Structures are given as structure tokens and as C-alpha cells.
Coordinates of C-alpha atoms and ligand atoms in Angstrom, one line a residue:
M1 CA -11.9 39.6 50.0
D2 CA -13.0 35.5 49.7
S3 CA -11.5 34.0 47.2
S4 CA -13.6 30.8 47.7
K5 CA -16.7 32.8 47.1
V6 CA -15.5 33.6 43.3
S7 CA -14.1 30.1 42.9
K8 CA -17.6 28.5 43.7
H9 CA -19.2 31.3 42.1
L10 CA -17.5 30.5 38.7
S11 CA -18.1 26.9 39.4
M12 CA -21.6 27.8 39.3
N13 CA -21.3 29.9 36.0
G14 CA -18.7 27.6 34.2
G15 CA -18.9 24.0 33.5
D16 CA -18.0 21.0 35.0
G17 CA -14.2 22.0 36.5
S18 CA -12.8 18.8 34.7
H19 CA -9.4 19.6 32.6
S20 CA -8.1 16.8 30.9
Y21 CA -7.9 19.0 28.0
V22 CA -5.5 20.9 29.9
K23 CA -2.1 21.3 28.5
N24 CA 1.1 21.8 30.4
S25 CA 3.1 24.9 29.8
S26 CA 5.9 25.9 31.7
Y27 CA 6.3 29.6 31.7
Q28 CA 4.9 32.7 29.5
G29 CA 7.2 31.8 26.6
G30 CA 6.1 28.4 26.8
I31 CA 2.3 29.3 25.5
L32 CA 3.9 32.0 22.8
E33 CA 6.0 28.8 21.8
A34 CA 3.3 26.8 22.0
A35 CA 0.5 29.3 20.1
K36 CA 3.4 29.7 17.5
A37 CA 3.2 26.0 16.8
I38 CA -0.2 25.9 16.6
I39 CA -0.5 28.8 13.8
E40 CA 1.7 27.4 12.1
E41 CA 0.3 23.8 11.9
E42 CA -3.1 25.8 11.1
I43 CA -1.9 27.8 7.8
A44 CA -0.3 24.8 7.0
T45 CA -3.1 23.0 7.2
K46 CA -6.3 24.8 6.9
L47 CA -5.4 28.3 5.2
E48 CA -7.3 27.6 1.4
I49 CA -6.4 31.5 0.6
S50 CA -4.2 31.8 -2.4
T51 CA -3.3 34.8 -4.0
N52 CA -0.6 36.1 -5.9
S53 CA -1.0 39.7 -4.9
F54 CA -0.6 40.9 -1.4
F55 CA -2.0 39.3 1.8
S56 CA -2.8 41.3 4.5
V57 CA -2.6 40.1 8.6
A58 CA -3.9 42.4 11.1
D59 CA -3.2 42.3 15.0
F60 CA -5.6 43.6 17.1
G61 CA -4.7 45.2 20.2
C62 CA -0.8 45.6 19.2
S63 CA 0.7 47.6 22.2
T64 CA 3.9 49.0 21.4
G65 CA 4.9 46.2 19.2
N66 CA 7.4 43.9 21.5
N67 CA 5.1 40.9 21.4
S68 CA 3.7 41.6 17.9
F69 CA 6.6 41.8 15.8
P70 CA 7.7 37.9 16.8
A71 CA 3.9 37.1 15.9
M72 CA 3.6 38.8 12.7
H73 CA 6.6 36.9 12.0
T74 CA 5.3 33.9 12.7
I75 CA 2.3 34.6 10.6
I76 CA 3.9 35.8 7.4
E77 CA 6.9 33.2 7.5
A78 CA 4.2 30.3 7.9
V79 CA 2.4 32.0 4.7
K80 CA 5.6 32.2 2.6
R81 CA 6.0 28.8 3.3
K82 CA 2.8 27.8 2.2
H83 CA 2.8 29.6 -1.3
E84 CA 6.4 28.6 -1.7
S85 CA 5.6 25.1 -1.5
S86 CA 2.5 24.9 -4.5
A87 CA 4.1 25.2 -7.8
D88 CA 1.2 27.5 -8.9
L89 CA 1.7 30.6 -6.6
K90 CA 3.9 32.6 -6.0
T91 CA 4.5 34.6 -2.8
P92 CA 2.6 37.4 -2.0
E93 CA 3.3 40.6 -0.7
F94 CA 2.6 41.2 2.8
V95 CA 1.0 44.0 4.9
V96 CA 0.3 44.3 8.1
S97 CA -2.1 46.4 10.1
F98 CA -1.2 47.0 13.5
V99 CA -4.6 48.0 15.6
D100 CA -4.6 49.5 19.2
L101 CA -6.5 52.5 20.4
V102 CA -6.1 56.2 19.9
S103 CA -4.4 56.1 23.0
N104 CA -1.7 53.8 21.8
D105 CA 2.2 54.5 22.0
F106 CA 2.1 54.0 18.1
N107 CA 5.7 56.2 17.8
T108 CA 7.0 53.7 19.9
L109 CA 5.7 50.8 17.5
F110 CA 6.9 52.4 14.7
S111 CA 10.4 53.3 15.8
S112 CA 11.0 50.1 16.5
L113 CA 9.8 48.4 13.8
P114 CA 12.3 45.3 12.8
P115 CA 14.7 46.7 10.1
D116 CA 14.5 43.1 8.3
R117 CA 10.8 42.6 7.9
S118 CA 9.2 41.9 4.8
Y119 CA 5.9 43.2 5.0
K120 CA 4.5 46.9 4.8
A121 CA 3.7 48.1 8.2
A122 CA -0.1 49.9 8.8
A123 CA -1.0 51.9 12.2
V124 CA -4.8 51.6 12.5
A125 CA -6.5 53.4 16.1
G126 CA -9.7 52.9 17.1
D127 CA -11.8 50.7 19.2
F128 CA -11.6 47.1 17.6
H129 CA -15.1 46.5 19.1
G130 CA -16.4 48.4 15.9
R131 CA -15.5 48.4 12.0
L132 CA -11.6 49.5 11.5
L133 CA -10.9 48.0 7.9
L134 CA -12.0 47.6 4.8
P135 CA -14.8 45.0 3.5
S136 CA -12.7 42.0 2.7
S137 CA -9.7 42.7 3.0
V138 CA -8.1 40.5 6.0
H139 CA -6.3 37.1 5.4
F140 CA -5.1 36.2 8.6
A141 CA -6.6 38.1 12.4
Y142 CA -4.5 38.0 15.5
S143 CA -5.2 39.1 19.1
S144 CA -3.3 38.7 21.8
W145 CA -4.1 39.1 25.6
S146 CA -6.3 42.1 24.4
L147 CA -10.1 40.6 24.4
H148 CA -11.0 40.5 27.8
W149 CA -10.7 44.2 28.4
L150 CA -14.1 45.4 27.8
T151 CA -15.6 48.7 26.3
E152 CA -16.7 49.7 30.1
V153 CA -17.5 48.4 33.2
P154 CA -21.2 47.3 33.1
K155 CA -23.9 49.6 33.7
A156 CA -25.6 46.7 35.7
A157 CA -22.5 46.5 38.0
E158 CA -21.9 50.5 38.5
G159 CA -22.0 51.3 42.3
L160 CA -22.0 47.3 43.3
K161 CA -19.8 45.6 45.1
S162 CA -17.1 44.1 43.0
V163 CA -17.2 40.2 41.9
W164 CA -13.9 39.9 44.6
H165 CA -15.8 41.1 47.4
G166 CA -18.5 38.9 47.7
G167 CA -21.7 39.4 49.3
E168 CA -25.2 39.2 48.4
E169 CA -24.7 41.1 45.1
I170 CA -21.6 39.0 43.8
E171 CA -24.0 36.8 41.3
E172 CA -25.2 40.0 39.7
V173 CA -21.9 41.5 39.3
Y174 CA -20.4 38.5 37.7
D175 CA -23.6 38.1 35.2
A176 CA -23.3 41.5 34.3
Y177 CA -19.5 41.2 33.7
L178 CA -20.0 38.3 31.6
G179 CA -23.0 39.8 29.5
Q180 CA -20.6 42.8 29.0
F181 CA -18.2 40.3 27.6
E182 CA -20.5 38.2 25.1
R183 CA -21.7 41.9 23.9
D184 CA -18.1 42.8 23.2
M185 CA -17.0 39.8 21.9
E186 CA -20.1 39.6 19.7
S187 CA -19.2 43.3 18.4
F188 CA -15.9 42.3 17.4
L189 CA -16.7 39.2 15.7
K190 CA -19.6 40.8 14.1
C191 CA -16.9 43.0 12.9
R192 CA -14.0 41.0 11.6
A193 CA -16.9 39.1 9.9
V194 CA -17.2 42.2 7.7
E195 CA -13.4 42.8 7.4
M196 CA -12.3 39.4 6.9
V197 CA -11.9 37.3 3.1
E198 CA -13.8 34.2 3.3
G199 CA -11.5 31.2 4.5
G200 CA -9.4 34.2 6.5
I201 CA -7.8 32.8 9.7
M202 CA -8.1 34.0 13.2
A203 CA -6.0 33.4 16.0
L204 CA -6.9 34.5 19.5
L205 CA -4.9 34.4 22.8
I206 CA -7.0 35.4 25.6
P207 CA -6.5 35.0 29.2
S208 CA -8.9 32.4 30.8
L209 CA -10.0 31.0 34.5
P210 CA -10.5 27.7 35.5
A211 CA -14.4 27.1 36.6
Y212 CA -12.9 25.7 40.0
W213 CA -9.8 26.3 42.0
D214 CA -9.0 25.5 45.6
P215 CA -8.2 29.0 47.2
Q216 CA -6.1 27.1 49.9
K217 CA -4.2 25.6 47.8
E218 CA -4.2 27.4 44.7
Y219 CA -4.7 31.1 43.0
T220 CA -5.2 32.3 39.5
V221 CA -4.8 35.9 37.9
G222 CA -8.5 36.3 39.3
S223 CA -6.9 35.6 42.9
L224 CA -4.4 38.2 42.7
A225 CA -7.2 41.3 41.2
D226 CA -9.1 40.0 44.7
L227 CA -6.3 40.6 46.5
L228 CA -5.7 43.9 44.7
R229 CA -9.1 44.9 45.6
S230 CA -8.8 43.7 49.4
S231 CA -5.5 46.5 49.4
L232 CA -7.8 49.4 48.3
L233 CA -10.2 48.4 51.0
D234 CA -7.3 48.5 53.3
M235 CA -6.4 51.7 51.5
A236 CA -9.9 53.1 53.0
E237 CA -9.3 51.6 56.2
K238 CA -6.6 53.8 56.4
G239 CA -8.8 56.5 55.8
K240 CA -6.4 57.2 52.7
L241 CA -9.3 56.9 50.0
S242 CA -12.8 56.8 50.4
K243 CA -14.6 53.5 51.3
A244 CA -17.5 53.9 49.2
K245 CA -15.8 54.1 46.5
A246 CA -13.0 51.4 46.9
E247 CA -15.7 49.1 48.2
T248 CA -18.1 49.6 44.5
F249 CA -14.8 50.1 42.3
N250 CA -14.3 47.7 39.2
I251 CA -12.3 47.3 36.6
P252 CA -13.3 46.8 33.5
Y253 CA -12.0 43.4 32.2
N254 CA -13.3 40.2 32.1
V255 CA -11.2 37.1 32.3
P256 CA -14.0 34.2 31.1
T257 CA -14.0 30.8 31.7
P258 CA -12.6 28.6 28.4
E259 CA -16.5 27.3 28.0
E260 CA -18.3 31.2 28.3
L261 CA -15.5 31.5 25.2
R262 CA -16.5 28.2 23.4
A263 CA -20.1 29.3 24.0
I264 CA -19.5 32.6 22.2
F265 CA -17.4 31.5 19.6
Q266 CA -20.5 28.9 18.6
K267 CA -23.4 31.7 18.4
S268 CA -21.0 33.2 15.7
S269 CA -22.8 32.1 12.0
S270 CA -19.9 33.9 10.5
F271 CA -16.7 31.7 11.9
S272 CA -16.2 28.3 12.7
I273 CA -13.7 27.0 15.5
E274 CA -11.2 24.9 14.0
R275 CA -9.3 24.8 17.3
M276 CA -9.0 25.4 21.0
E277 CA -6.4 24.6 22.9
I278 CA -6.6 25.5 26.7
M279 CA -3.1 26.2 28.8
K280 CA -1.9 26.5 31.7
S281 CA -0.4 30.4 31.9
G282 CA 2.0 29.4 34.4
T283 CA 4.1 32.5 34.3
L284 CA 6.4 31.1 37.0
L285 CA 6.2 34.8 38.3
N286 CA 7.7 35.2 41.7
V287 CA 6.0 37.8 43.8
D288 CA 7.7 40.7 42.9
G289 CA 6.8 39.4 39.1
H290 CA 3.2 39.7 40.0
V291 CA 3.6 42.8 41.9
A292 CA 5.3 44.3 38.9
F293 CA 2.9 42.7 36.5
F294 CA -0.2 43.8 38.5
R295 CA 1.3 47.3 38.8
A296 CA 1.6 47.9 35.1
V297 CA -1.5 46.7 34.1
H298 CA -3.3 48.9 36.8
Q299 CA -1.4 51.6 37.9
N300 CA -3.1 54.3 35.6
L301 CA -6.7 53.1 36.3
L302 CA -5.8 53.5 39.7
A303 CA -4.3 56.7 39.8
Y304 CA -7.0 58.4 37.8
E305 CA -10.0 56.5 40.1
F306 CA -7.9 57.0 43.4
G307 CA -4.9 59.3 42.7
A308 CA -1.2 59.0 42.0
E309 CA -0.3 59.2 45.6
T310 CA -1.7 56.1 46.5
I311 CA -0.2 54.0 44.1
D312 CA 2.9 53.1 46.0
E313 CA 1.2 52.6 49.6
T314 CA -1.5 50.4 47.6
F315 CA 0.8 48.2 46.1
D316 CA 3.2 48.1 49.3
L317 CA 0.0 46.5 50.8
F318 CA -0.8 44.2 48.1
K319 CA 3.0 42.6 48.4
K320 CA 2.5 42.3 51.7
K321 CA -0.6 40.5 50.9
L322 CA 1.0 37.9 48.6
E323 CA 4.2 37.3 51.0
A324 CA 1.9 36.4 54.1
S325 CA -0.2 33.9 52.1
P326 CA 2.3 30.5 51.7
V327 CA -0.4 30.0 48.1
F328 CA 1.4 32.0 46.2
A329 CA 5.1 31.7 47.2
D330 CA 5.1 28.7 44.9
P331 CA 4.4 29.8 41.3
C332 CA 3.4 26.3 40.5
N333 CA -0.1 26.8 42.4
D334 CA -1.0 29.3 39.7
R335 CA -4.0 27.9 37.8
S336 CA -4.7 30.9 35.3
L337 CA -5.2 29.6 31.8
V338 CA -4.6 30.8 28.2
V339 CA -7.2 29.8 25.7
V340 CA -5.8 29.7 22.1
A341 CA -8.8 29.6 19.6
I342 CA -8.2 29.6 16.0
L343 CA -11.6 30.6 13.8
K344 CA -12.2 30.8 10.6
R345 CA -14.6 32.9 8.5
N346 CA -17.2 31.1 6.8
D347 CA -18.2 31.2 3.5
V348 CA -21.6 32.4 2.7
Ligands
SAM1 C1 -2.1 43.9 27.4 S1 -2.1 44.7 25.9 C2 -1.6 43.4 24.7 C3 -0.4 43.9 24.0 C4 -0.1 42.3 23.1 N1 -0.8 42.1 22.1 C5 0.5 41.4 23.6 O1 0.0 39.9 23.5 O2 1.4 41.7 24.6 C6 -3.6 44.9 25.3 C7 -4.1 46.4 24.4 O3 -5.1 46.1 24.2 C8 -5.8 46.9 23.4 N2 -6.6 47.0 23.6 C9 -7.7 47.3 24.4 N3 -9.2 47.2 24.0 C10 -8.8 47.6 22.8 C11 -10.3 48.1 22.1 N4 -11.2 48.3 22.2 N5 -9.3 48.1 20.6 C12 -8.5 48.5 20.2 N6 -7.1 47.9 21.2 C13 -7.3 47.7 22.8 C14 -4.8 47.8 24.5 O4 -4.6 49.3 24.3 C15 -3.4 47.5 24.9 O5 -2.4 47.9 23.6

């Protein structure tokens, strides 16, 4: 594990590292509140669609709904207010398409739909890198904490040591990941361009990394992934799992820098960037919080790869590593970012 290599590498790939545009947000709820304010403002000022019949919203990567329901409520209430403020418009009917992979627990989502909701709900199961909805049928597209998941570990990185382990292969692996992320984002944007109406708005919340951070004093979600991989290597040293497998295990997600994301959005001829806010994620998680969060995200993947019997010990080691470093003791040292991007479907 060598965080400095990661951050150095990121700075080579990610721009100048200046963050004068970074807004502070003190906790996760702060981001959701900030995103809510941004979405409300953008609907009030930029949404040009006027429909008297129906208004369609889609959440790409809805999971079981906990975070999706408040987001859908925010969007629909803001659209309602916009219609109510116009003498020519009457409030449309709303429909929300909850989109996620076929393996998602849609039963839990549907059994916990808010009883006082003012929309019809539809489930759409499938990979959002492909076409899932009818052409020109979506007025507002939303996706939160989902687009960093890749369709696959990039072929060029298969069998190579992961970015976080350093070594000579690091740049090759980093580039392979970024290339896969670009291809996946391009597929996502291409499909949404077909499905969205002209003038439709898309709000994307995507975890992001700064171009540089000082691993002696700061950490990011990248540093945490780094420690998890280091825990896997320790497990291999103890003979609990295969060393070769642990060294070359690559996780199918990519956390981009804001500059990398901007470049991808700018390449799209179908969408214009209306707004891009870069916020400190500042989750204020303590060590136990980080362990719980990382275990929830990675447990199934690691159990599939290394066996369920390795999980408890791997996360015990992960916790010990976090506790051993003074950097993780203070949540204020977290430099992880979140990008809130508002894109508009161009007229063609
Ligand atoms: C971390 S959860 C985010 C849930 C929720 N949006 C939130 O903000 O808390 C990511 C979700 O994206 C879904 N997801 C990831 N890749 C996907 C894909 N290619 N197509 C559809 N859903 C996907 C996962 O199944 C998961 O439910």
C-alpha cells in the first residue's frame, strides 16, 4: 500500500489540484441538502418543459429506495411549484421509473413507497449503460452514487496489480480504469439522450477524488480502498487466501476527479453542462463508521472472490489499520469529494 503513489498518480492525471471552487459541506446530510437546493434552483430557473399531461422522472441506481424517495419528492415538488406559478399550466400527473439492476430488491422498494406520494411508480430492471426506457419519455433523470460502478473490471487491468498497490503497472491500470469509466459514462449519456425529451434536465451525484491529497495528513475514499486491499494482502501473507489473487484483485468501480468528469460531459454533443458543483463529502465518519460503510459496499464482492469465511478477519485487519493511523482519527482529514452535475438535453 502506498497512498502517496496514488495521489501523485492522480495529480498527473487529474489537473492542477487547486480547489478554490470546493464548497464545504459538513456531513453527508449536508450534501443531500446542498444537492436539493441546487436541483430546486435549476428546476425553477432552467426547466423549460411545460406539460399539462404527465411529467416523467427516472432514478438510475435507485437501490431499495431509502435515498431515492426524498430525492424524487424534492424533484416533483419543485416541478409542481413551477407549474403552479404559471397561469397557463395545470399540474401534470407524475410518474417515477425506479431503475436498478435485475438483482436489486425491488420488493423492498415497493413495500416502502411513501404512502403520501404524488406519483405513480414503475420498476425498470436492467443495466443503465443500455437503453431501458422509451424514446423521448423522460423529463428529469437523476442518479446518485451509482455511476462510479463499472460494467466490468477493464480488460487491460485484469491480472495486473491494482492501482493502489503501486509498482510499474500503476499507470497502465489507472488508464485502463479511466478508459472503462469514460466508455461506460458515454454509453449512459448516449442512452439517456435517446430517452430524454429535449430541454430535459439530468442531476448526477458522483463520488469524486481530488487531484492531489497529502497522505501524511489527509485521506480519501481512495485511501480507504487502499487499506482494504492492504488488508487482503495481509490475509494472503497469513495464508488465508491466495497472494496472486489478492495482488491482482481489482474492484469494478472508478472514482474520477472533477476534471475527468467535466471532460467526459464536455465530449457529449447531446448534453450541456448547466452547473457543476464540487463539494467536500465530509461524511464525518469515525473508524467504526468507515468499517461499516466499506463492509456494506464490498462484502458480497469479497465473499464471492475470496470466500465468506474470510470476511470477518479481513475487516478486523482493516479496522486495525484505520486505528493505527492518526490520519483517520479525525474525520476532518477526509478530502473525498462529491460532484453534483446538472446537465440539460440539448435541442437537436
Ligand atoms: C450505492 S447504491 C446508490 C443508491 C442510491 N442511489 C443512493 O444514492 O443512496 C448504487 C446502486 O446503483 C446500482 N447500479 C450499479 N450499477 C448499475 C447499472 N449498471 N445499472 C443499473 N443499476 C446499477 C446498484 O445496484 C445500486 O443499487
